[in-house]
Amino acid sequence: MGRPSRPLLSRDVIARAALDVVDEYGADGLTMRALADRLGVKAASLYNHVAGKDELLDALAELVNEEIDLTPLRRPAPADWRQDLAAYARGYRAVFLRHPNTIALLARRRVEAGRQLLTYDTLLAALGRAGLAPADAAEAAAALDYLVLGSALETFSAGFTRDAASYRPHQPALAGALEASAERGPGLDERGFELALRLLLDGLAARTA
């Protein structure tokens, strides 16, 4: 018998195709019809593997979260927890910089995908080992989400497309800040993220003292 002309469908295959659609066309582009077209099948075939859009998003969340490296959070004491948490946050952000269109789909959904739950459990355990009380650890996990997802979704520097000097007549402080930042070279968004991350880590360290 000849091999099938297209890959056999599975939940994972469908989720990967969904991620491709979202990466290319944005959150609004993900429909069961668009996904079926991507896979070269009828939309009805998808429902043999995912019950509907809600289950599809759970599968998408699973897939994206599998890209987040949890290794820094699993280092045993007396590891440098600040360094490890920073490495985790940078890796977490890198995933959503690759897939920024998924943020609108996943950020306000319930957390049910197995890999999502594993990530939060691993993070909270690491924060506990660092010396944070459970309530403080929960707030720290939330703060990390706000920082990482917000910075992956928004680019501060791309909002200012004019020459910095053109802002000076009416927004002199803005012009001065943009000019000074430019003197430091490209990467304002990265520097802003690193500053916020450092401040967050400093605040968490104060709670463990």
PDB file of C-alpha atoms in Angstrom:
ATOM      1  CA  MET A   1       0.000   0.000   0.000  1.00  0.00           C
ATOM      2  CA  GLY A   2       1.163   3.532  -0.744  1.00  0.00           C
ATOM      3  CA  ARG A   3       1.817   5.982   2.056  1.00  0.00           C
ATOM      4  CA  PRO A   4      -0.917   8.512   2.836  1.00  0.00           C
ATOM      5  CA  SER A   5      -0.611  11.757   0.856  1.00  0.00           C
ATOM      6  CA  ARG A   6      -0.972  13.898   4.012  1.00  0.00           C
ATOM      7  CA  PRO A   7       0.057  13.403   7.666  1.00  0.00           C
ATOM      8  CA  LEU A   8      -2.400  11.489   9.798  1.00  0.00           C
ATOM      9  CA  LEU A   9      -4.339  13.775  12.081  1.00  0.00           C
ATOM     10  CA  SER A  10      -3.692  13.826  15.808  1.00  0.00           C
ATOM     11  CA  ARG A  11      -4.210  16.335  18.579  1.00  0.00           C
ATOM     12  CA  ASP A  12      -0.557  17.320  18.377  1.00  0.00           C
ATOM     13  CA  VAL A  13      -0.558  17.720  14.590  1.00  0.00           C
ATOM     14  CA  ILE A  14      -3.679  19.883  14.813  1.00  0.00           C
ATOM     15  CA  ALA A  15      -2.173  22.005  17.613  1.00  0.00           C
ATOM     16  CA  ARG A  16       1.005  22.591  15.623  1.00  0.00           C
ATOM     17  CA  ALA A  17      -0.997  23.639  12.592  1.00  0.00           C
ATOM     18  CA  ALA A  18      -3.058  25.958  14.810  1.00  0.00           C
ATOM     19  CA  LEU A  19       0.133  27.562  16.103  1.00  0.00           C
ATOM     20  CA  ASP A  20       1.306  28.132  12.529  1.00  0.00           C
ATOM     21  CA  VAL A  21      -2.004  29.782  11.670  1.00  0.00           C
ATOM     22  CA  VAL A  22      -1.879  32.067  14.713  1.00  0.00           C
ATOM     23  CA  ASP A  23       1.767  32.975  14.097  1.00  0.00           C
ATOM     24  CA  GLU A  24       0.984  33.944  10.502  1.00  0.00           C
ATOM     25  CA  TYR A  25      -2.496  35.443  10.704  1.00  0.00           C
ATOM     26  CA  GLY A  26      -3.042  36.429  14.330  1.00  0.00           C
ATOM     27  CA  ALA A  27      -5.570  35.343  16.913  1.00  0.00           C
ATOM     28  CA  ASP A  28      -8.571  36.258  14.744  1.00  0.00           C
ATOM     29  CA  GLY A  29      -7.269  34.052  11.957  1.00  0.00           C
ATOM     30  CA  LEU A  30      -7.668  30.856  13.957  1.00  0.00           C
ATOM     31  CA  THR A  31     -10.923  29.214  12.909  1.00  0.00           C
ATOM     32  CA  MET A  32     -11.722  25.548  12.468  1.00  0.00           C
ATOM     33  CA  ARG A  33     -12.211  26.188   8.758  1.00  0.00           C
ATOM     34  CA  ALA A  34      -8.833  27.917   8.397  1.00  0.00           C
ATOM     35  CA  LEU A  35      -7.196  25.109  10.351  1.00  0.00           C
ATOM     36  CA  ALA A  36      -8.803  22.441   8.187  1.00  0.00           C
ATOM     37  CA  ASP A  37      -7.642  24.259   5.054  1.00  0.00           C
ATOM     38  CA  ARG A  38      -4.133  24.384   6.481  1.00  0.00           C
ATOM     39  CA  LEU A  39      -4.149  20.636   7.012  1.00  0.00           C
ATOM     40  CA  GLY A  40      -5.896  19.848   3.739  1.00  0.00           C
ATOM     41  CA  VAL A  41      -8.876  18.138   5.360  1.00  0.00           C
ATOM     42  CA  LYS A  42     -12.543  18.799   5.978  1.00  0.00           C
ATOM     43  CA  ALA A  43     -13.372  20.698   9.153  1.00  0.00           C
ATOM     44  CA  ALA A  44     -15.456  17.760  10.386  1.00  0.00           C
ATOM     45  CA  SER A  45     -12.283  15.633  10.533  1.00  0.00           C
ATOM     46  CA  LEU A  46     -10.822  17.864  13.215  1.00  0.00           C
ATOM     47  CA  TYR A  47     -13.617  17.055  15.638  1.00  0.00           C
ATOM     48  CA  ASN A  48     -12.423  13.453  15.855  1.00  0.00           C
ATOM     49  CA  HIS A  49      -9.407  14.784  17.758  1.00  0.00           C
ATOM     50  CA  VAL A  50     -10.501  18.060  19.400  1.00  0.00           C
ATOM     51  CA  ALA A  51     -14.047  18.616  20.604  1.00  0.00           C
ATOM     52  CA  GLY A  52     -14.090  22.274  19.566  1.00  0.00           C
ATOM     53  CA  LYS A  53     -12.331  25.619  19.749  1.00  0.00           C
ATOM     54  CA  ASP A  54     -11.990  25.469  23.532  1.00  0.00           C
ATOM     55  CA  GLU A  55     -10.158  22.159  23.499  1.00  0.00           C
ATOM     56  CA  LEU A  56      -8.068  23.376  20.571  1.00  0.00           C
ATOM     57  CA  LEU A  57      -6.875  26.325  22.646  1.00  0.00           C
ATOM     58  CA  ASP A  58      -5.948  23.981  25.495  1.00  0.00           C
ATOM     59  CA  ALA A  59      -3.851  21.979  23.034  1.00  0.00           C
ATOM     60  CA  LEU A  60      -2.282  25.189  21.738  1.00  0.00           C
ATOM     61  CA  ALA A  61      -1.463  26.289  25.292  1.00  0.00           C
ATOM     62  CA  GLU A  62       0.139  22.910  25.949  1.00  0.00           C
ATOM     63  CA  LEU A  63       2.293  23.210  22.849  1.00  0.00           C
ATOM     64  CA  VAL A  64       3.494  26.748  23.483  1.00  0.00           C
ATOM     65  CA  ASN A  65       4.234  26.101  27.153  1.00  0.00           C
ATOM     66  CA  GLU A  66       6.312  23.061  26.247  1.00  0.00           C
ATOM     67  CA  GLU A  67       8.804  25.503  24.731  1.00  0.00           C
ATOM     68  CA  ILE A  68       9.425  27.181  28.096  1.00  0.00           C
ATOM     69  CA  ASP A  69      12.604  25.843  29.698  1.00  0.00           C
ATOM     70  CA  LEU A  70      11.978  24.887  33.314  1.00  0.00           C
ATOM     71  CA  THR A  71      15.559  23.763  33.968  1.00  0.00           C
ATOM     72  CA  PRO A  72      16.589  26.959  35.813  1.00  0.00           C
ATOM     73  CA  LEU A  73      13.716  26.467  38.263  1.00  0.00           C
ATOM     74  CA  ARG A  74      14.771  22.932  39.136  1.00  0.00           C
ATOM     75  CA  ARG A  75      18.268  23.637  40.373  1.00  0.00           C
ATOM     76  CA  PRO A  76      18.564  22.575  44.008  1.00  0.00           C
ATOM     77  CA  ALA A  77      19.638  24.836  46.826  1.00  0.00           C
ATOM     78  CA  PRO A  78      22.021  26.530  47.398  1.00  0.00           C
ATOM     79  CA  ALA A  79      21.728  27.677  43.784  1.00  0.00           C
ATOM     80  CA  ASP A  80      21.546  31.405  43.053  1.00  0.00           C
ATOM     81  CA  TRP A  81      17.778  31.715  42.920  1.00  0.00           C
ATOM     82  CA  ARG A  82      17.878  35.259  41.513  1.00  0.00           C
ATOM     83  CA  GLN A  83      20.041  34.184  38.602  1.00  0.00           C
ATOM     84  CA  ASP A  84      17.882  31.115  38.000  1.00  0.00           C
ATOM     85  CA  LEU A  85      14.630  33.059  38.133  1.00  0.00           C
ATOM     86  CA  ALA A  86      16.047  35.608  35.699  1.00  0.00           C
ATOM     87  CA  ALA A  87      17.072  32.819  33.307  1.00  0.00           C
ATOM     88  CA  TYR A  88      13.566  31.346  33.499  1.00  0.00           C
ATOM     89  CA  ALA A  89      11.952  34.759  32.879  1.00  0.00           C
ATOM     90  CA  ARG A  90      14.158  35.421  29.849  1.00  0.00           C
ATOM     91  CA  GLY A  91      13.360  32.011  28.402  1.00  0.00           C
ATOM     92  CA  TYR A  92       9.645  32.475  29.089  1.00  0.00           C
ATOM     93  CA  ARG A  93       9.728  35.837  27.322  1.00  0.00           C
ATOM     94  CA  ALA A  94      11.664  34.417  24.357  1.00  0.00           C
ATOM     95  CA  VAL A  95       8.888  31.880  23.753  1.00  0.00           C
ATOM     96  CA  PHE A  96       6.219  34.552  23.582  1.00  0.00           C
ATOM     97  CA  LEU A  97       8.405  36.827  21.479  1.00  0.00           C
ATOM     98  CA  ARG A  98       8.372  33.955  18.974  1.00  0.00           C
ATOM     99  CA  HIS A  99       4.615  33.556  19.325  1.00  0.00           C
ATOM    100  CA  PRO A 100       3.238  36.994  20.312  1.00  0.00           C
ATOM    101  CA  ASN A 101      -0.102  36.389  18.621  1.00  0.00           C
ATOM    102  CA  THR A 102      -0.868  33.595  21.077  1.00  0.00           C
ATOM    103  CA  ILE A 103      -0.944  36.009  24.007  1.00  0.00           C
ATOM    104  CA  ALA A 104      -4.376  37.356  23.085  1.00  0.00           C
ATOM    105  CA  LEU A 105      -5.698  33.787  22.949  1.00  0.00           C
ATOM    106  CA  LEU A 106      -4.090  32.396  26.091  1.00  0.00           C
ATOM    107  CA  ALA A 107      -3.466  35.199  28.584  1.00  0.00           C
ATOM    108  CA  ARG A 108      -7.055  35.471  29.865  1.00  0.00           C
ATOM    109  CA  ARG A 109      -8.026  31.797  29.634  1.00  0.00           C
ATOM    110  CA  ARG A 110      -8.278  29.377  32.502  1.00  0.00           C
ATOM    111  CA  VAL A 111      -5.090  27.451  33.211  1.00  0.00           C
ATOM    112  CA  GLU A 112      -5.880  23.805  32.489  1.00  0.00           C
ATOM    113  CA  ALA A 113      -3.250  22.460  30.086  1.00  0.00           C
ATOM    114  CA  GLY A 114      -0.993  19.979  31.857  1.00  0.00           C
ATOM    115  CA  ARG A 115       2.224  21.756  30.889  1.00  0.00           C
ATOM    116  CA  GLN A 116       0.838  25.096  32.084  1.00  0.00           C
ATOM    117  CA  LEU A 117       0.019  23.607  35.470  1.00  0.00           C
ATOM    118  CA  LEU A 118       3.449  21.974  35.664  1.00  0.00           C
ATOM    119  CA  THR A 119       5.112  25.312  34.883  1.00  0.00           C
ATOM    120  CA  TYR A 120       3.291  27.177  37.625  1.00  0.00           C
ATOM    121  CA  ASP A 121       3.831  24.395  40.160  1.00  0.00           C
ATOM    122  CA  THR A 122       7.551  24.296  39.356  1.00  0.00           C
ATOM    123  CA  LEU A 123       7.806  28.084  39.563  1.00  0.00           C
ATOM    124  CA  LEU A 124       5.987  28.284  42.896  1.00  0.00           C
ATOM    125  CA  ALA A 125       8.113  25.486  44.343  1.00  0.00           C
ATOM    126  CA  ALA A 126      11.271  27.363  43.279  1.00  0.00           C
ATOM    127  CA  LEU A 127       9.995  30.585  44.830  1.00  0.00           C
ATOM    128  CA  GLY A 128       9.257  28.692  48.028  1.00  0.00           C
ATOM    129  CA  ARG A 129      12.796  27.290  48.122  1.00  0.00           C
ATOM    130  CA  ALA A 130      14.052  30.860  47.665  1.00  0.00           C
ATOM    131  CA  GLY A 131      12.359  31.744  50.934  1.00  0.00           C
ATOM    132  CA  LEU A 132       9.103  33.351  49.849  1.00  0.00           C
ATOM    133  CA  ALA A 133       5.949  32.646  51.818  1.00  0.00           C
ATOM    134  CA  PRO A 134       3.182  30.974  49.749  1.00  0.00           C
ATOM    135  CA  ALA A 135       1.135  34.168  49.390  1.00  0.00           C
ATOM    136  CA  ASP A 136       4.238  36.130  48.384  1.00  0.00           C
ATOM    137  CA  ALA A 137       5.144  33.395  45.896  1.00  0.00           C
ATOM    138  CA  ALA A 138       1.705  33.632  44.297  1.00  0.00           C
ATOM    139  CA  GLU A 139       2.084  37.400  43.917  1.00  0.00           C
ATOM    140  CA  ALA A 140       5.584  36.951  42.494  1.00  0.00           C
ATOM    141  CA  ALA A 141       4.312  34.455  39.913  1.00  0.00           C
ATOM    142  CA  ALA A 142       1.596  36.904  38.899  1.00  0.00           C
ATOM    143  CA  ALA A 143       4.131  39.743  38.668  1.00  0.00           C
ATOM    144  CA  LEU A 144       6.364  37.635  36.430  1.00  0.00           C
ATOM    145  CA  ASP A 145       3.423  36.927  34.139  1.00  0.00           C
ATOM    146  CA  TYR A 146       2.592  40.621  33.884  1.00  0.00           C
ATOM    147  CA  LEU A 147       6.208  41.517  33.156  1.00  0.00           C
ATOM    148  CA  VAL A 148       6.936  38.763  30.641  1.00  0.00           C
ATOM    149  CA  LEU A 149       3.675  38.757  28.704  1.00  0.00           C
ATOM    150  CA  GLY A 150       3.360  42.533  28.723  1.00  0.00           C
ATOM    151  CA  SER A 151       6.881  42.994  27.398  1.00  0.00           C
ATOM    152  CA  ALA A 152       6.364  40.323  24.739  1.00  0.00           C
ATOM    153  CA  LEU A 153       3.093  41.875  23.611  1.00  0.00           C
ATOM    154  CA  GLU A 154       4.201  45.518  23.537  1.00  0.00           C
ATOM    155  CA  THR A 155       7.244  47.118  21.988  1.00  0.00           C
ATOM    156  CA  PHE A 156       7.921  50.478  23.587  1.00  0.00           C
ATOM    157  CA  SER A 157      10.525  51.688  21.133  1.00  0.00           C
ATOM    158  CA  ALA A 158       8.534  50.902  17.979  1.00  0.00           C
ATOM    159  CA  GLY A 159       5.851  53.328  19.108  1.00  0.00           C
ATOM    160  CA  PHE A 160       8.146  56.268  18.384  1.00  0.00           C
ATOM    161  CA  THR A 161       8.847  56.193  14.660  1.00  0.00           C
ATOM    162  CA  ARG A 162       9.844  59.821  14.151  1.00  0.00           C
ATOM    163  CA  ASP A 163      13.296  61.270  14.582  1.00  0.00           C
ATOM    164  CA  ALA A 164      13.746  61.956  18.272  1.00  0.00           C
ATOM    165  CA  ALA A 165      14.477  65.640  17.701  1.00  0.00           C
ATOM    166  CA  SER A 166      11.078  66.121  16.040  1.00  0.00           C
ATOM    167  CA  TYR A 167       9.377  65.642  19.426  1.00  0.00           C
ATOM    168  CA  ARG A 168      11.365  68.441  21.070  1.00  0.00           C
ATOM    169  CA  PRO A 169       9.062  71.424  20.366  1.00  0.00           C
ATOM    170  CA  HIS A 170       6.109  69.915  22.209  1.00  0.00           C
ATOM    171  CA  GLN A 171       7.503  66.892  24.133  1.00  0.00           C
ATOM    172  CA  PRO A 172      11.022  67.903  25.193  1.00  0.00           C
ATOM    173  CA  ALA A 173      11.365  65.270  27.924  1.00  0.00           C
ATOM    174  CA  LEU A 174      10.426  62.535  25.447  1.00  0.00           C
ATOM    175  CA  ALA A 175      12.904  63.850  22.888  1.00  0.00           C
ATOM    176  CA  GLY A 176      15.692  63.963  25.456  1.00  0.00           C
ATOM    177  CA  ALA A 177      15.008  60.450  26.711  1.00  0.00           C
ATOM    178  CA  LEU A 178      14.877  58.950  23.214  1.00  0.00           C
ATOM    179  CA  GLU A 179      18.084  60.705  22.197  1.00  0.00           C
ATOM    180  CA  ALA A 180      19.888  59.547  25.338  1.00  0.00           C
ATOM    181  CA  SER A 181      18.664  55.999  24.831  1.00  0.00           C
ATOM    182  CA  ALA A 182      19.829  56.025  21.228  1.00  0.00           C
ATOM    183  CA  GLU A 183      23.317  56.931  22.432  1.00  0.00           C
ATOM    184  CA  ARG A 184      23.363  53.643  24.322  1.00  0.00           C
ATOM    185  CA  GLY A 185      22.657  51.823  21.083  1.00  0.00           C
ATOM    186  CA  PRO A 186      19.730  49.693  19.915  1.00  0.00           C
ATOM    187  CA  GLY A 187      17.828  47.499  22.331  1.00  0.00           C
ATOM    188  CA  LEU A 188      15.702  49.872  24.377  1.00  0.00           C
ATOM    189  CA  ASP A 189      12.994  47.222  24.770  1.00  0.00           C
ATOM    190  CA  GLU A 190      15.531  44.669  26.014  1.00  0.00           C
ATOM    191  CA  ARG A 191      17.047  47.153  28.444  1.00  0.00           C
ATOM    192  CA  GLY A 192      13.596  48.094  29.711  1.00  0.00           C
ATOM    193  CA  PHE A 193      12.746  44.437  30.322  1.00  0.00           C
ATOM    194  CA  GLU A 194      16.033  43.807  32.103  1.00  0.00           C
ATOM    195  CA  LEU A 195      15.511  46.852  34.322  1.00  0.00           C
ATOM    196  CA  ALA A 196      12.011  45.738  35.275  1.00  0.00           C
ATOM    197  CA  LEU A 197      13.235  42.204  35.928  1.00  0.00           C
ATOM    198  CA  ARG A 198      16.073  43.466  38.127  1.00  0.00           C
ATOM    199  CA  LEU A 199      13.704  45.651  40.127  1.00  0.00           C
ATOM    200  CA  LEU A 200      11.315  42.738  40.558  1.00  0.00           C
ATOM    201  CA  LEU A 201      14.098  40.460  41.772  1.00  0.00           C
ATOM    202  CA  ASP A 202      15.293  43.138  44.191  1.00  0.00           C
ATOM    203  CA  GLY A 203      11.775  43.397  45.594  1.00  0.00           C
ATOM    204  CA  LEU A 204      11.472  39.642  45.991  1.00  0.00           C
ATOM    205  CA  ALA A 205      14.859  39.452  47.701  1.00  0.00           C
ATOM    206  CA  ALA A 206      13.648  42.007  50.241  1.00  0.00           C
ATOM    207  CA  ARG A 207      10.705  39.733  51.080  1.00  0.00           C
ATOM    208  CA  THR A 208      13.010  36.774  51.735  1.00  0.00           C
ATOM    209  CA  ALA A 209      15.238  38.715  54.132  1.00  0.00           C
TER     210      ALA A 209
END
